[in-house]
Short mmCIF file of C-alpha atoms in Angstrom, two decimals:
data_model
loop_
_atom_site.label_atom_id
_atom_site.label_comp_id
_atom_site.label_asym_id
_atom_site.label_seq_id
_atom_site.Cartn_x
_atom_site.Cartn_y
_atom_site.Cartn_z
CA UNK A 1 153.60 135.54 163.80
CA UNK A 2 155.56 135.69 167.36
CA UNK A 3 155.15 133.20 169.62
CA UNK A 4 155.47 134.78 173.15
CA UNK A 5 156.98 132.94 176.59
CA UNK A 6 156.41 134.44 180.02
CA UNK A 7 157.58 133.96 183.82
CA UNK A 8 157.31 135.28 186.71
CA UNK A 9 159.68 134.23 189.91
CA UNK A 10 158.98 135.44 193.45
CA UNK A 11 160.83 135.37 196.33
CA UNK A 12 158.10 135.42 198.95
CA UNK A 13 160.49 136.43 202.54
CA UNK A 14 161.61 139.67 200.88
CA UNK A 15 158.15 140.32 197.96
CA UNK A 16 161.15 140.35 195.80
CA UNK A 17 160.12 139.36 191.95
CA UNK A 18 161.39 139.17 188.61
CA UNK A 19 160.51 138.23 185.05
CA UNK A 20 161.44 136.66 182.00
CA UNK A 21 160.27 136.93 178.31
CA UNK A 22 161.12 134.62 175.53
CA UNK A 23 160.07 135.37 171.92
CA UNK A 24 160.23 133.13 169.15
CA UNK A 25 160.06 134.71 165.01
CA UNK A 26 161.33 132.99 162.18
CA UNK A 27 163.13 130.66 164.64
CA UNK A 28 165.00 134.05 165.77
CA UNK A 29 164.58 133.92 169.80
CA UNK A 30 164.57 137.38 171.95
CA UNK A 31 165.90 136.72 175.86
CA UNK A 32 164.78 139.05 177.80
CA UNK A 33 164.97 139.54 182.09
CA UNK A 34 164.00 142.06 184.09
CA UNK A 35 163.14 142.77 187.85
CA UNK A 36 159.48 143.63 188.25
CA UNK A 37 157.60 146.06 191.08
CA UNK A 38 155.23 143.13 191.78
CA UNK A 39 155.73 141.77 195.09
CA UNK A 40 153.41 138.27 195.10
CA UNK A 41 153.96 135.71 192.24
CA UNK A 42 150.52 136.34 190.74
CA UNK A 43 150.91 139.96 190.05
CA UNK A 44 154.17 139.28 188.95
CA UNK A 45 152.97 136.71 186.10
CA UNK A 46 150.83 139.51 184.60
CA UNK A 47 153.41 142.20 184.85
CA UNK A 48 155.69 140.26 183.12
CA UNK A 49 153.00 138.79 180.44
CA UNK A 50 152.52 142.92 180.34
CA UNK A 51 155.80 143.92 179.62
CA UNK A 52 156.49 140.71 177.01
CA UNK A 53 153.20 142.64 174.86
CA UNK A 54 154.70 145.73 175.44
CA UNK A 55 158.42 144.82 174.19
CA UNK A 56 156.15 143.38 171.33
CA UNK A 57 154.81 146.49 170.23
CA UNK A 58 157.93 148.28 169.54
CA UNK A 59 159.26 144.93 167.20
CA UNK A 60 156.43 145.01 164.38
CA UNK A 61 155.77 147.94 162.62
CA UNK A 62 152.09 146.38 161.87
CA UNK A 63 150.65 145.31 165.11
CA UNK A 64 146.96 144.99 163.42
CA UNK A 65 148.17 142.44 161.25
CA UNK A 66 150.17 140.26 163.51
CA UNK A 67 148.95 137.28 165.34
CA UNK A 68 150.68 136.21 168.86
CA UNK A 69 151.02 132.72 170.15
CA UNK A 70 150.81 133.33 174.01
CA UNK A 71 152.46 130.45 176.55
CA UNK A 72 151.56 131.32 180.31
CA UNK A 73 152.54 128.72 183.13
CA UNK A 74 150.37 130.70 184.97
CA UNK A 75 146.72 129.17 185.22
CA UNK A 76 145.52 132.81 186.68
CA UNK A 77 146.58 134.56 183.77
CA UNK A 78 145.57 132.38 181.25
CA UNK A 79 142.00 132.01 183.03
CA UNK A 80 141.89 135.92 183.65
CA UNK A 81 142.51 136.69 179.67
CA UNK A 82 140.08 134.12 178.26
CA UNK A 83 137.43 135.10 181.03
CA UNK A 84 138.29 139.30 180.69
CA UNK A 85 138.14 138.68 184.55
CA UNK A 86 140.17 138.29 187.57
CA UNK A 87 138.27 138.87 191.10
CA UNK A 88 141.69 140.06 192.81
CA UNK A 89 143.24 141.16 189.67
CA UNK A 90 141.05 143.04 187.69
CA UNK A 91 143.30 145.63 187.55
CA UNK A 92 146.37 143.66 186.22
CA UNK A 93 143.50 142.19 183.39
CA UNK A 94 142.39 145.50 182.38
CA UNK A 95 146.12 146.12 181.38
CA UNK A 96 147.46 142.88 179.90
CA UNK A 97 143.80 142.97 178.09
CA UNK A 98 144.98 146.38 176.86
CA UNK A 99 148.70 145.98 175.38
CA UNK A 100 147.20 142.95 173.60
CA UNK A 101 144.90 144.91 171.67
CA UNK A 102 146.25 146.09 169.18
CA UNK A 103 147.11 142.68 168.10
CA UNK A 104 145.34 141.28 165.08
CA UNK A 105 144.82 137.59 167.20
CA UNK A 106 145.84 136.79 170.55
CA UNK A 107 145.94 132.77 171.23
CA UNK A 108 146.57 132.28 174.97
CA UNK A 109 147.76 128.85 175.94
CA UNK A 110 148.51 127.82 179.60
CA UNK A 111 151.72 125.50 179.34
CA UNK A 112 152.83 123.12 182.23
CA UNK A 113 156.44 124.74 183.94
CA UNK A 114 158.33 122.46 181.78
CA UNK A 115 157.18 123.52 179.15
CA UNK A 116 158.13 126.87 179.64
CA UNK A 117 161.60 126.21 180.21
CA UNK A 118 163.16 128.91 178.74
CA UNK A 119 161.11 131.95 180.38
CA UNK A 120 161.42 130.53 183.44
CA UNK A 121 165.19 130.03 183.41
CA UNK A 122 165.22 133.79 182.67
CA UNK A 123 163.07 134.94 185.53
CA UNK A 124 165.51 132.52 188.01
CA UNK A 125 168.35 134.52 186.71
CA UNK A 126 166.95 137.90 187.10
CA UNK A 127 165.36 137.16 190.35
CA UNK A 128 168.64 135.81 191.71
CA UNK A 129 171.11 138.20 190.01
CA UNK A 130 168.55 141.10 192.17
CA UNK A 131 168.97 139.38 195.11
CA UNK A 132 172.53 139.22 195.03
CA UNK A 133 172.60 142.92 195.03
CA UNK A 134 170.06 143.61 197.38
#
């Protein structure tokens, strides 16, 4: 079982955004940042929920018969997943919707910011470690 942590940051002057990913196994944590091609907050939160399924993938050999604990501060992405459906975002749906598939059990939890502490330290980092070379 993985428990998975994602953030997104945006800075919304330059459309600027980056993300960050905390797993949790056998009390083993995975920090992960990266800067994302998303350039409003909400597209950002499921790129980076994207990318946390996707990094994932390549650490169980036995996807079918693994169950993910999923912790979104993001109310739009937790909605969008339970409902299949985003109005705006259907797009960014179809393809969280699709890493998580192969997954034997998805549970999607929204979390409040605090909460999600450790994700969303990540995502300051990477978004401010971008902007300093930009």
């Amino acid at each position: 079982m993985f428990s998975l942590y994602t953030d997104a940051a945006t800075q919304p002057q330059t459309g600027l955004s980056a993300g960050g990913i905390l797993i949790i196994q056998d009390h083993h944590q995975t920090q992960l940042k990266t800067v994302l091609t998303a350039t409003t907050n909400h597209t950002a939160e499921f790129e980076i929920a994207r990318i946390g399924f996707e990094h994932l993938l390549t650490l169980t050999a036995e996807p079918a018969a693994t169950t993910v604990l999923f912790y979104t501060d993001s109310q739009i992405v937790s909605d969008s997943v339970a409902k299949r459906y985003a109005k705006h975002y259907q797009l960014w749906v179809d393809a969280l919707l699709a890493v998580q598939d192969p997954f034997q059990l998805v549970l999607t939890q929204w979390v409040p910011e605090r909460e999600n502490r450790g994700a969303h330290t990540l995502a300051n980092q990477a978004l401010h470690s971008a902007e300093d070379v930009k």
